[in-house]
JSON list of C-alpha atoms in Angstrom, two decimals:
[
{"chain": "P", "resi": 40, "resn": "VAL", "atom": "CA", "xyz": [101.46, -106.96, 83.60]},
{"chain": "P", "resi": 41, "resn": "ASN", "atom": "CA", "xyz": [101.05, -107.28, 79.77]},
{"chain": "P", "resi": 42, "resn": "GLU", "atom": "CA", "xyz": [98.41, -109.05, 77.73]},
{"chain": "P", "resi": 43, "resn": "LEU", "atom": "CA", "xyz": [97.37, -109.49, 74.04]},
{"chain": "P", "resi": 44, "resn": "TYR", "atom": "CA", "xyz": [93.85, -109.22, 72.60]},
{"chain": "P", "resi": 45, "resn": "VAL", "atom": "CA", "xyz": [92.08, -108.37, 69.39]},
{"chain": "P", "resi": 46, "resn": "ASP", "atom": "CA", "xyz": [90.46, -104.96, 69.44]},
{"chain": "P", "resi": 47, "resn": "ASP", "atom": "CA", "xyz": [90.69, -101.33, 68.45]},
{"chain": "P", "resi": 48, "resn": "PRO", "atom": "CA", "xyz": [91.57, -99.79, 71.86]},
{"chain": "P", "resi": 49, "resn": "ASP", "atom": "CA", "xyz": [91.22, -96.11, 71.10]},
{"chain": "P", "resi": 50, "resn": "LYS", "atom": "CA", "xyz": [87.64, -95.98, 69.90]},
{"chain": "P", "resi": 51, "resn": "ASP", "atom": "CA", "xyz": [87.35, -92.26, 70.63]},
{"chain": "P", "resi": 52, "resn": "SER", "atom": "CA", "xyz": [90.12, -91.40, 68.16]},
{"chain": "P", "resi": 53, "resn": "GLY", "atom": "CA", "xyz": [87.61, -91.00, 65.26]},
{"chain": "P", "resi": 54, "resn": "GLY", "atom": "CA", "xyz": [89.53, -93.68, 63.35]},
{"chain": "P", "resi": 55, "resn": "LYS", "atom": "CA", "xyz": [92.68, -91.54, 63.27]},
{"chain": "P", "resi": 56, "resn": "ILE", "atom": "CA", "xyz": [96.28, -92.12, 64.40]},
{"chain": "P", "resi": 57, "resn": "GLU", "atom": "CA", "xyz": [98.60, -89.26, 65.19]},
{"chain": "P", "resi": 58, "resn": "VAL", "atom": "CA", "xyz": [102.00, -89.33, 63.43]},
{"chain": "P", "resi": 59, "resn": "ASN", "atom": "CA", "xyz": [105.18, -87.50, 64.31]},
{"chain": "P", "resi": 60, "resn": "LEU", "atom": "CA", "xyz": [107.95, -87.37, 61.66]},
{"chain": "P", "resi": 61, "resn": "ASN", "atom": "CA", "xyz": [111.32, -85.72, 61.89]},
{"chain": "P", "resi": 62, "resn": "ILE", "atom": "CA", "xyz": [113.68, -86.25, 59.00]},
{"chain": "P", "resi": 63, "resn": "SER", "atom": "CA", "xyz": [116.75, -84.55, 57.49]},
{"chain": "P", "resi": 64, "resn": "LEU", "atom": "CA", "xyz": [117.61, -84.40, 53.81]},
{"chain": "P", "resi": 65, "resn": "PRO", "atom": "CA", "xyz": [120.95, -82.63, 53.75]},
{"chain": "P", "resi": 66, "resn": "ASN", "atom": "CA", "xyz": [121.15, -82.25, 49.96]},
{"chain": "P", "resi": 67, "resn": "LEU", "atom": "CA", "xyz": [117.55, -81.20, 49.03]},
{"chain": "P", "resi": 68, "resn": "HIS", "atom": "CA", "xyz": [116.28, -77.62, 49.16]},
{"chain": "P", "resi": 69, "resn": "CYS", "atom": "CA", "xyz": [113.33, -76.98, 51.50]},
{"chain": "P", "resi": 70, "resn": "GLU", "atom": "CA", "xyz": [111.25, -75.57, 48.64]},
{"chain": "P", "resi": 71, "resn": "LEU", "atom": "CA", "xyz": [111.38, -78.95, 46.97]},
{"chain": "P", "resi": 72, "resn": "VAL", "atom": "CA", "xyz": [110.50, -81.05, 50.03]},
{"chain": "P", "resi": 73, "resn": "GLY", "atom": "CA", "xyz": [106.87, -82.08, 50.50]},
{"chain": "P", "resi": 74, "resn": "LEU", "atom": "CA", "xyz": [104.75, -84.67, 52.32]},
{"chain": "P", "resi": 75, "resn": "ASP", "atom": "CA", "xyz": [102.09, -86.68, 50.43]},
{"chain": "P", "resi": 76, "resn": "ILE", "atom": "CA", "xyz": [99.46, -88.96, 52.17]},
{"chain": "P", "resi": 77, "resn": "GLN", "atom": "CA", "xyz": [97.44, -91.75, 50.59]},
{"chain": "P", "resi": 78, "resn": "ASP", "atom": "CA", "xyz": [95.30, -94.56, 51.91]},
{"chain": "P", "resi": 79, "resn": "GLU", "atom": "CA", "xyz": [92.70, -97.14, 50.96]},
{"chain": "P", "resi": 80, "resn": "MET", "atom": "CA", "xyz": [89.81, -94.85, 51.98]},
{"chain": "P", "resi": 81, "resn": "GLY", "atom": "CA", "xyz": [90.48, -92.65, 49.01]},
{"chain": "P", "resi": 82, "resn": "ARG", "atom": "CA", "xyz": [92.61, -90.00, 50.73]},
{"chain": "P", "resi": 83, "resn": "HIS", "atom": "CA", "xyz": [95.20, -88.56, 48.31]},
{"chain": "P", "resi": 84, "resn": "GLU", "atom": "CA", "xyz": [96.83, -85.40, 49.60]},
{"chain": "P", "resi": 85, "resn": "VAL", "atom": "CA", "xyz": [99.84, -83.93, 47.86]},
{"chain": "P", "resi": 86, "resn": "GLY", "atom": "CA", "xyz": [101.99, -81.34, 49.70]},
{"chain": "P", "resi": 87, "resn": "HIS", "atom": "CA", "xyz": [100.46, -81.62, 53.20]},
{"chain": "P", "resi": 88, "resn": "ILE", "atom": "CA", "xyz": [101.51, -78.49, 55.13]},
{"chain": "P", "resi": 89, "resn": "ASP", "atom": "CA", "xyz": [99.39, -78.41, 58.34]},
{"chain": "P", "resi": 90, "resn": "ASN", "atom": "CA", "xyz": [101.46, -78.67, 61.51]},
{"chain": "P", "resi": 91, "resn": "SER", "atom": "CA", "xyz": [104.70, -79.05, 59.59]},
{"chain": "P", "resi": 92, "resn": "MET", "atom": "CA", "xyz": [107.89, -77.13, 59.58]},
{"chain": "P", "resi": 93, "resn": "LYS", "atom": "CA", "xyz": [110.93, -76.98, 57.23]},
{"chain": "P", "resi": 94, "resn": "ILE", "atom": "CA", "xyz": [114.29, -75.96, 58.63]},
{"chain": "P", "resi": 95, "resn": "PRO", "atom": "CA", "xyz": [117.13, -75.15, 56.13]},
{"chain": "P", "resi": 96, "resn": "LEU", "atom": "CA", "xyz": [120.39, -77.06, 56.54]},
{"chain": "P", "resi": 97, "resn": "ASN", "atom": "CA", "xyz": [123.89, -76.70, 55.10]},
{"chain": "P", "resi": 98, "resn": "ASN", "atom": "CA", "xyz": [123.41, -73.05, 54.18]},
{"chain": "P", "resi": 99, "resn": "GLY", "atom": "CA", "xyz": [120.06, -73.83, 52.50]},
{"chain": "P", "resi": 100, "resn": "ASP", "atom": "CA", "xyz": [121.27, -76.76, 50.46]},
{"chain": "P", "resi": 101, "resn": "GLY", "atom": "CA", "xyz": [119.53, -79.17, 52.74]},
{"chain": "P", "resi": 102, "resn": "CYS", "atom": "CA", "xyz": [116.27, -79.39, 54.73]},
{"chain": "P", "resi": 103, "resn": "ARG", "atom": "CA", "xyz": [114.99, -80.80, 57.95]},
{"chain": "P", "resi": 104, "resn": "PHE", "atom": "CA", "xyz": [111.32, -81.67, 57.76]},
{"chain": "P", "resi": 105, "resn": "GLU", "atom": "CA", "xyz": [109.22, -81.95, 60.94]},
{"chain": "P", "resi": 106, "resn": "GLY", "atom": "CA", "xyz": [105.56, -82.87, 60.65]},
{"chain": "P", "resi": 107, "resn": "HIS", "atom": "CA", "xyz": [102.67, -83.72, 62.96]},
{"chain": "P", "resi": 108, "resn": "PHE", "atom": "CA", "xyz": [99.69, -85.17, 61.09]},
{"chain": "P", "resi": 109, "resn": "SER", "atom": "CA", "xyz": [97.04, -87.87, 61.30]},
{"chain": "P", "resi": 110, "resn": "ILE", "atom": "CA", "xyz": [96.42, -91.01, 59.22]},
{"chain": "P", "resi": 111, "resn": "ASN", "atom": "CA", "xyz": [93.28, -93.19, 58.94]},
{"chain": "P", "resi": 112, "resn": "LYS", "atom": "CA", "xyz": [93.31, -96.57, 60.55]},
{"chain": "P", "resi": 113, "resn": "VAL", "atom": "CA", "xyz": [93.49, -98.35, 57.19]},
{"chain": "P", "resi": 114, "resn": "PRO", "atom": "CA", "xyz": [96.47, -99.48, 55.02]},
{"chain": "P", "resi": 115, "resn": "GLY", "atom": "CA", "xyz": [98.14, -96.61, 53.25]},
{"chain": "P", "resi": 116, "resn": "ASN", "atom": "CA", "xyz": [101.29, -94.67, 52.92]},
{"chain": "P", "resi": 117, "resn": "PHE", "atom": "CA", "xyz": [102.85, -91.26, 53.41]},
{"chain": "P", "resi": 118, "resn": "HIS", "atom": "CA", "xyz": [105.96, -90.18, 51.62]},
{"chain": "P", "resi": 119, "resn": "VAL", "atom": "CA", "xyz": [108.49, -87.38, 51.44]},
{"chain": "P", "resi": 120, "resn": "SER", "atom": "CA", "xyz": [109.13, -86.32, 47.94]},
{"chain": "P", "resi": 121, "resn": "THR", "atom": "CA", "xyz": [109.36, -83.48, 45.40]},
{"chain": "P", "resi": 122, "resn": "HIS", "atom": "CA", "xyz": [105.92, -84.33, 43.99]},
{"chain": "P", "resi": 123, "resn": "SER", "atom": "CA", "xyz": [104.39, -81.06, 45.25]},
{"chain": "P", "resi": 124, "resn": "ALA", "atom": "CA", "xyz": [107.17, -78.81, 43.96]},
{"chain": "P", "resi": 125, "resn": "THR", "atom": "CA", "xyz": [106.16, -76.41, 41.21]},
{"chain": "P", "resi": 126, "resn": "ALA", "atom": "CA", "xyz": [109.24, -77.35, 39.20]},
{"chain": "P", "resi": 127, "resn": "GLN", "atom": "CA", "xyz": [110.78, -80.77, 39.43]},
{"chain": "P", "resi": 128, "resn": "PRO", "atom": "CA", "xyz": [114.55, -80.85, 39.90]},
{"chain": "P", "resi": 129, "resn": "GLN", "atom": "CA", "xyz": [116.81, -82.70, 37.43]},
{"chain": "P", "resi": 130, "resn": "ASN", "atom": "CA", "xyz": [118.65, -84.78, 40.02]},
{"chain": "P", "resi": 131, "resn": "PRO", "atom": "CA", "xyz": [116.89, -84.77, 43.38]},
{"chain": "P", "resi": 132, "resn": "ASP", "atom": "CA", "xyz": [118.95, -86.23, 46.21]},
{"chain": "P", "resi": 133, "resn": "MET", "atom": "CA", "xyz": [116.93, -88.31, 48.61]},
{"chain": "P", "resi": 134, "resn": "THR", "atom": "CA", "xyz": [119.77, -89.32, 51.02]},
{"chain": "P", "resi": 135, "resn": "HIS", "atom": "CA", "xyz": [118.42, -88.80, 54.49]},
{"chain": "P", "resi": 136, "resn": "ILE", "atom": "CA", "xyz": [118.51, -89.42, 58.24]},
{"chain": "P", "resi": 137, "resn": "ILE", "atom": "CA", "xyz": [115.37, -90.26, 60.20]},
{"chain": "P", "resi": 138, "resn": "HIS", "atom": "CA", "xyz": [115.44, -88.70, 63.71]},
{"chain": "P", "resi": 139, "resn": "LYS", "atom": "CA", "xyz": [111.90, -89.72, 64.69]},
{"chain": "P", "resi": 140, "resn": "LEU", "atom": "CA", "xyz": [108.94, -91.59, 63.48]},
{"chain": "P", "resi": 141, "resn": "SER", "atom": "CA", "xyz": [106.36, -92.36, 66.18]},
{"chain": "P", "resi": 142, "resn": "PHE", "atom": "CA", "xyz": [102.61, -92.88, 66.30]},
{"chain": "P", "resi": 143, "resn": "GLY", "atom": "CA", "xyz": [100.10, -91.95, 69.02]},
{"chain": "P", "resi": 144, "resn": "ASP", "atom": "CA", "xyz": [100.91, -90.75, 72.54]},
{"chain": "P", "resi": 145, "resn": "LYS", "atom": "CA", "xyz": [104.44, -90.64, 73.75]},
{"chain": "P", "resi": 146, "resn": "LEU", "atom": "CA", "xyz": [105.14, -93.20, 76.45]},
{"chain": "P", "resi": 147, "resn": "GLN", "atom": "CA", "xyz": [108.00, -92.48, 78.88]},
{"chain": "P", "resi": 148, "resn": "VAL", "atom": "CA", "xyz": [107.74, -95.50, 81.10]},
{"chain": "P", "resi": 149, "resn": "HIS", "atom": "CA", "xyz": [111.02, -97.12, 82.34]},
{"chain": "P", "resi": 150, "resn": "ASN", "atom": "CA", "xyz": [109.67, -100.67, 82.61]},
{"chain": "P", "resi": 151, "resn": "VAL", "atom": "CA", "xyz": [108.11, -100.78, 79.13]},
{"chain": "P", "resi": 152, "resn": "HIS", "atom": "CA", "xyz": [110.72, -101.42, 76.41]},
{"chain": "P", "resi": 153, "resn": "GLY", "atom": "CA", "xyz": [109.25, -101.58, 72.89]},
{"chain": "P", "resi": 154, "resn": "ALA", "atom": "CA", "xyz": [109.68, -100.42, 69.33]},
{"chain": "P", "resi": 155, "resn": "PHE", "atom": "CA", "xyz": [107.96, -97.04, 69.63]},
{"chain": "P", "resi": 156, "resn": "ASN", "atom": "CA", "xyz": [110.53, -95.26, 67.47]},
{"chain": "P", "resi": 157, "resn": "ALA", "atom": "CA", "xyz": [112.02, -98.23, 65.60]},
{"chain": "P", "resi": 158, "resn": "LEU", "atom": "CA", "xyz": [113.44, -95.99, 62.76]},
{"chain": "P", "resi": 159, "resn": "GLU", "atom": "CA", "xyz": [115.21, -93.54, 64.99]},
{"chain": "P", "resi": 160, "resn": "GLY", "atom": "CA", "xyz": [118.76, -93.00, 63.65]},
{"chain": "P", "resi": 161, "resn": "ALA", "atom": "CA", "xyz": [118.17, -94.70, 60.29]},
{"chain": "P", "resi": 162, "resn": "ASP", "atom": "CA", "xyz": [121.05, -93.33, 58.19]},
{"chain": "P", "resi": 163, "resn": "LYS", "atom": "CA", "xyz": [120.86, -93.43, 54.32]},
{"chain": "P", "resi": 164, "resn": "LEU", "atom": "CA", "xyz": [123.41, -90.78, 53.61]},
{"chain": "P", "resi": 165, "resn": "SER", "atom": "CA", "xyz": [125.65, -93.25, 51.80]},
{"chain": "P", "resi": 166, "resn": "SER", "atom": "CA", "xyz": [122.83, -94.49, 49.51]},
{"chain": "P", "resi": 167, "resn": "ASN", "atom": "CA", "xyz": [122.42, -93.77, 45.83]},
{"chain": "P", "resi": 168, "resn": "PRO", "atom": "CA", "xyz": [121.11, -90.12, 45.74]},
{"chain": "P", "resi": 169, "resn": "LEU", "atom": "CA", "xyz": [118.58, -90.96, 43.02]},
{"chain": "P", "resi": 170, "resn": "ALA", "atom": "CA", "xyz": [117.21, -94.07, 44.84]},
{"chain": "P", "resi": 171, "resn": "SER", "atom": "CA", "xyz": [113.72, -94.36, 46.30]},
{"chain": "P", "resi": 172, "resn": "HIS", "atom": "CA", "xyz": [113.44, -95.81, 49.83]},
{"chain": "P", "resi": 173, "resn": "ASP", "atom": "CA", "xyz": [110.49, -98.07, 50.96]},
{"chain": "P", "resi": 174, "resn": "TYR", "atom": "CA", "xyz": [109.90, -98.53, 54.63]},
{"chain": "P", "resi": 175, "resn": "ILE", "atom": "CA", "xyz": [107.24, -101.13, 55.17]},
{"chain": "P", "resi": 176, "resn": "LEU", "atom": "CA", "xyz": [105.71, -100.67, 58.70]},
{"chain": "P", "resi": 177, "resn": "LYS", "atom": "CA", "xyz": [103.51, -103.07, 60.65]},
{"chain": "P", "resi": 178, "resn": "ILE", "atom": "CA", "xyz": [101.88, -100.97, 63.36]},
{"chain": "P", "resi": 179, "resn": "VAL", "atom": "CA", "xyz": [100.75, -102.58, 66.64]},
{"chain": "P", "resi": 180, "resn": "PRO", "atom": "CA", "xyz": [98.29, -100.70, 68.90]},
{"chain": "P", "resi": 181, "resn": "THR", "atom": "CA", "xyz": [99.64, -100.40, 72.43]},
{"chain": "P", "resi": 182, "resn": "VAL", "atom": "CA", "xyz": [97.82, -99.39, 75.59]},
{"chain": "P", "resi": 183, "resn": "TYR", "atom": "CA", "xyz": [99.37, -98.34, 78.90]},
{"chain": "P", "resi": 184, "resn": "GLU", "atom": "CA", "xyz": [97.19, -98.19, 81.98]},
{"chain": "P", "resi": 185, "resn": "ASP", "atom": "CA", "xyz": [98.71, -96.61, 85.13]},
{"chain": "P", "resi": 186, "resn": "MET", "atom": "CA", "xyz": [97.88, -97.15, 88.73]},
{"chain": "P", "resi": 187, "resn": "SER", "atom": "CA", "xyz": [95.01, -94.66, 88.62]},
{"chain": "P", "resi": 188, "resn": "GLY", "atom": "CA", "xyz": [93.33, -96.37, 85.70]},
{"chain": "P", "resi": 189, "resn": "LYS", "atom": "CA", "xyz": [94.25, -93.72, 83.18]},
{"chain": "P", "resi": 190, "resn": "GLN", "atom": "CA", "xyz": [95.02, -95.17, 79.76]},
{"chain": "P", "resi": 191, "resn": "ARG", "atom": "CA", "xyz": [97.42, -93.82, 77.10]},
{"chain": "P", "resi": 192, "resn": "TYR", "atom": "CA", "xyz": [97.26, -95.02, 73.55]},
{"chain": "P", "resi": 193, "resn": "SER", "atom": "CA", "xyz": [100.47, -95.45, 71.52]},
{"chain": "P", "resi": 194, "resn": "TYR", "atom": "CA", "xyz": [101.64, -97.67, 68.72]},
{"chain": "P", "resi": 195, "resn": "GLN", "atom": "CA", "xyz": [104.76, -99.77, 68.27]},
{"chain": "P", "resi": 196, "resn": "TYR", "atom": "CA", "xyz": [105.91, -100.92, 64.86]},
{"chain": "P", "resi": 197, "resn": "THR", "atom": "CA", "xyz": [108.26, -103.21, 63.05]},
{"chain": "P", "resi": 198, "resn": "VAL", "atom": "CA", "xyz": [110.01, -102.13, 59.86]},
{"chain": "P", "resi": 199, "resn": "ALA", "atom": "CA", "xyz": [111.50, -103.63, 56.73]},
{"chain": "P", "resi": 200, "resn": "ASN", "atom": "CA", "xyz": [113.06, -101.53, 54.05]},
{"chain": "P", "resi": 201, "resn": "LYS", "atom": "CA", "xyz": [114.25, -101.67, 50.40]},
{"chain": "P", "resi": 202, "resn": "GLU", "atom": "CA", "xyz": [116.03, -99.27, 48.09]},
{"chain": "P", "resi": 203, "resn": "TYR", "atom": "CA", "xyz": [115.48, -99.05, 44.35]},
{"chain": "P", "resi": 204, "resn": "VAL", "atom": "CA", "xyz": [115.56, -96.56, 41.41]},
{"chain": "P", "resi": 205, "resn": "ALA", "atom": "CA", "xyz": [112.06, -95.63, 40.21]},
{"chain": "P", "resi": 206, "resn": "TYR", "atom": "CA", "xyz": [111.30, -94.18, 36.74]},
{"chain": "P", "resi": 207, "resn": "SER", "atom": "CA", "xyz": [108.23, -92.15, 35.78]},
{"chain": "P", "resi": 208, "resn": "HIS", "atom": "CA", "xyz": [106.21, -92.76, 32.60]},
{"chain": "P", "resi": 209, "resn": "THR", "atom": "CA", "xyz": [108.34, -90.14, 30.88]},
{"chain": "P", "resi": 210, "resn": "GLY", "atom": "CA", "xyz": [111.55, -91.95, 31.76]},
{"chain": "P", "resi": 211, "resn": "ARG", "atom": "CA", "xyz": [112.64, -89.50, 34.38]},
{"chain": "P", "resi": 212, "resn": "ILE", "atom": "CA", "xyz": [113.94, -90.70, 37.78]},
{"chain": "P", "resi": 213, "resn": "ILE", "atom": "CA", "xyz": [111.66, -89.33, 40.58]},
{"chain": "P", "resi": 214, "resn": "PRO", "atom": "CA", "xyz": [112.83, -90.68, 43.94]},
{"chain": "P", "resi": 215, "resn": "ALA", "atom": "CA", "xyz": [110.80, -90.52, 47.13]},
{"chain": "P", "resi": 216, "resn": "ILE", "atom": "CA", "xyz": [110.98, -91.83, 50.73]},
{"chain": "P", "resi": 217, "resn": "TRP", "atom": "CA", "xyz": [107.94, -93.99, 51.26]},
{"chain": "P", "resi": 218, "resn": "PHE", "atom": "CA", "xyz": [106.48, -95.11, 54.54]},
{"chain": "P", "resi": 219, "resn": "ARG", "atom": "CA", "xyz": [103.95, -97.84, 53.76]},
{"chain": "P", "resi": 220, "resn": "TYR", "atom": "CA", "xyz": [101.91, -98.97, 56.74]},
{"chain": "P", "resi": 221, "resn": "ASP", "atom": "CA", "xyz": [99.42, -101.60, 57.78]},
{"chain": "P", "resi": 222, "resn": "LEU", "atom": "CA", "xyz": [97.81, -102.17, 61.25]},
{"chain": "P", "resi": 223, "resn": "SER", "atom": "CA", "xyz": [97.92, -105.30, 63.28]},
{"chain": "P", "resi": 224, "resn": "PRO", "atom": "CA", "xyz": [94.61, -106.52, 64.73]},
{"chain": "P", "resi": 225, "resn": "ILE", "atom": "CA", "xyz": [96.45, -107.52, 67.89]},
{"chain": "P", "resi": 226, "resn": "THR", "atom": "CA", "xyz": [96.67, -104.97, 70.71]},
{"chain": "P", "resi": 227, "resn": "VAL", "atom": "CA", "xyz": [99.36, -105.07, 73.39]},
{"chain": "P", "resi": 228, "resn": "LYS", "atom": "CA", "xyz": [98.23, -103.79, 76.83]},
{"chain": "P", "resi": 229, "resn": "TYR", "atom": "CA", "xyz": [100.48, -102.94, 79.77]},
{"chain": "P", "resi": 230, "resn": "THR", "atom": "CA", "xyz": [98.74, -102.59, 83.15]},
{"chain": "P", "resi": 231, "resn": "GLU", "atom": "CA", "xyz": [100.51, -101.11, 86.12]},
{"chain": "P", "resi": 232, "resn": "ARG", "atom": "CA", "xyz": [99.70, -102.94, 89.30]},
{"chain": "P", "resi": 233, "resn": "ARG", "atom": "CA", "xyz": [100.78, -102.69, 92.91]},
{"chain": "P", "resi": 234, "resn": "GLN", "atom": "CA", "xyz": [101.90, -105.82, 94.77]},
{"chain": "P", "resi": 235, "resn": "PRO", "atom": "CA", "xyz": [99.28, -106.86, 97.38]},
{"chain": "P", "resi": 236, "resn": "LEU", "atom": "CA", "xyz": [100.15, -106.44, 101.11]},
{"chain": "P", "resi": 237, "resn": "TYR", "atom": "CA", "xyz": [99.98, -110.14, 101.77]},
{"chain": "P", "resi": 238, "resn": "ARG", "atom": "CA", "xyz": [102.70, -110.80, 99.24]},
{"chain": "P", "resi": 239, "resn": "PHE", "atom": "CA", "xyz": [104.93, -108.20, 100.87]},
{"chain": "P", "resi": 240, "resn": "ILE", "atom": "CA", "xyz": [104.38, -109.75, 104.34]},
{"chain": "P", "resi": 241, "resn": "THR", "atom": "CA", "xyz": [105.05, -113.26, 102.88]},
{"chain": "P", "resi": 242, "resn": "SER", "atom": "CA", "xyz": [108.32, -111.93, 101.36]},
{"chain": "P", "resi": 243, "resn": "ILE", "atom": "CA", "xyz": [109.36, -110.39, 104.72]},
{"chain": "P", "resi": 244, "resn": "CYS", "atom": "CA", "xyz": [108.62, -113.58, 106.59]},
{"chain": "P", "resi": 245, "resn": "ALA", "atom": "CA", "xyz": [110.58, -115.69, 103.99]},
{"chain": "P", "resi": 246, "resn": "ILE", "atom": "CA", "xyz": [113.57, -113.30, 104.44]},
{"chain": "P", "resi": 247, "resn": "ILE", "atom": "CA", "xyz": [113.44, -113.46, 108.22]},
{"chain": "P", "resi": 248, "resn": "GLY", "atom": "CA", "xyz": [113.01, -117.25, 108.18]},
{"chain": "P", "resi": 249, "resn": "GLY", "atom": "CA", "xyz": [115.86, -117.72, 105.78]},
{"chain": "P", "resi": 250, "resn": "THR", "atom": "CA", "xyz": [118.08, -115.40, 107.93]},
{"chain": "P", "resi": 251, "resn": "PHE", "atom": "CA", "xyz": [117.35, -117.50, 111.03]},
{"chain": "P", "resi": 252, "resn": "THR", "atom": "CA", "xyz": [117.89, -120.78, 109.12]},
{"chain": "P", "resi": 253, "resn": "VAL", "atom": "CA", "xyz": [121.27, -119.63, 107.76]},
{"chain": "P", "resi": 254, "resn": "ALA", "atom": "CA", "xyz": [122.26, -118.28, 111.21]},
{"chain": "P", "resi": 255, "resn": "GLY", "atom": "CA", "xyz": [121.34, -121.64, 112.80]},
{"chain": "P", "resi": 256, "resn": "ILE", "atom": "CA", "xyz": [123.40, -123.57, 110.26]},
{"chain": "P", "resi": 257, "resn": "LEU", "atom": "CA", "xyz": [126.41, -121.28, 110.82]},
{"chain": "P", "resi": 258, "resn": "ASP", "atom": "CA", "xyz": [125.98, -121.54, 114.60]},
{"chain": "P", "resi": 259, "resn": "SER", "atom": "CA", "xyz": [125.86, -125.36, 114.40]},
{"chain": "P", "resi": 260, "resn": "CYS", "atom": "CA", "xyz": [128.97, -125.45, 112.17]},
{"chain": "P", "resi": 261, "resn": "ILE", "atom": "CA", "xyz": [130.87, -123.16, 114.51]},
{"chain": "P", "resi": 262, "resn": "PHE", "atom": "CA", "xyz": [129.83, -125.17, 117.61]},
{"chain": "P", "resi": 263, "resn": "THR", "atom": "CA", "xyz": [130.75, -128.49, 115.96]},
{"chain": "P", "resi": 264, "resn": "ALA", "atom": "CA", "xyz": [134.19, -127.07, 114.91]},
{"chain": "P", "resi": 265, "resn": "SER", "atom": "CA", "xyz": [134.70, -125.64, 118.39]},
{"chain": "P", "resi": 266, "resn": "GLU", "atom": "CA", "xyz": [134.01, -128.98, 120.07]},
{"chain": "P", "resi": 267, "resn": "ALA", "atom": "CA", "xyz": [136.26, -130.83, 117.66]},
{"chain": "P", "resi": 268, "resn": "TRP", "atom": "CA", "xyz": [139.04, -128.38, 118.43]},
{"chain": "P", "resi": 269, "resn": "LYS", "atom": "CA", "xyz": [138.64, -128.82, 122.14]},
{"chain": "P", "resi": 270, "resn": "LYS", "atom": "CA", "xyz": [138.87, -132.64, 121.80]},
{"chain": "P", "resi": 271, "resn": "ILE", "atom": "CA", "xyz": [142.03, -132.24, 119.74]},
{"chain": "P", "resi": 272, "resn": "GLN", "atom": "CA", "xyz": [143.60, -129.95, 122.31]},
{"chain": "P", "resi": 273, "resn": "LEU", "atom": "CA", "xyz": [142.67, -132.37, 125.12]},
{"chain": "P", "resi": 274, "resn": "GLY", "atom": "CA", "xyz": [144.22, -135.26, 123.16]},
{"chain": "P", "resi": 275, "resn": "LYS", "atom": "CA", "xyz": [147.50, -133.35, 122.83]},
{"chain": "P", "resi": 276, "resn": "MET", "atom": "CA", "xyz": [147.60, -132.60, 126.59]},
{"chain": "P", "resi": 277, "resn": "GLN", "atom": "CA", "xyz": [147.17, -136.28, 127.48]}
]
């Protein structure tokens, strides 16, 4: 059963949302790749490194960035860029593939289909290497309550994107991959419920009743056809 209401469901989170990001930049060295986080509460963090990992690709020419971090429940952004590098490259290549971007707990429930990893498989390898990418996310809080009453808190999101070339005040092109997010006040809740016993009994009775009804109709049709056939045979004998 699902329902919609206005609330902040995970009040014990301390106003934080956990983020999981996994992205490959096949033409940018790992020493140049960094994660920056900003929001409307004044947070401005350049080169976030906690719970993150960089894996070299293409003999060191590329990089796969995997990060697990938290953001505040206010509008803001996080972006992958070269801003934290000690020396800025002349022609940074921001072509990329997004393997995963998810928020909150991971939900593996067969009967719940939603946009929990909407950017999975986003492929920008054929884009302009010097282009910046804006992914505008609208995050929707999602609660799943199982049969035992245990709740898990996740987040779905919708996404729109644009691609453009950005110049700094010095005239240099400094591309980045931006994830700009805002939260929806609407919460989606899925509640797992068991069918009551009386509904099961009613279904069984309906099946049995339907079976007897169909059997009665078939028996009547067969009997009528048999009687008609007997009359035809008697008519031929006379």
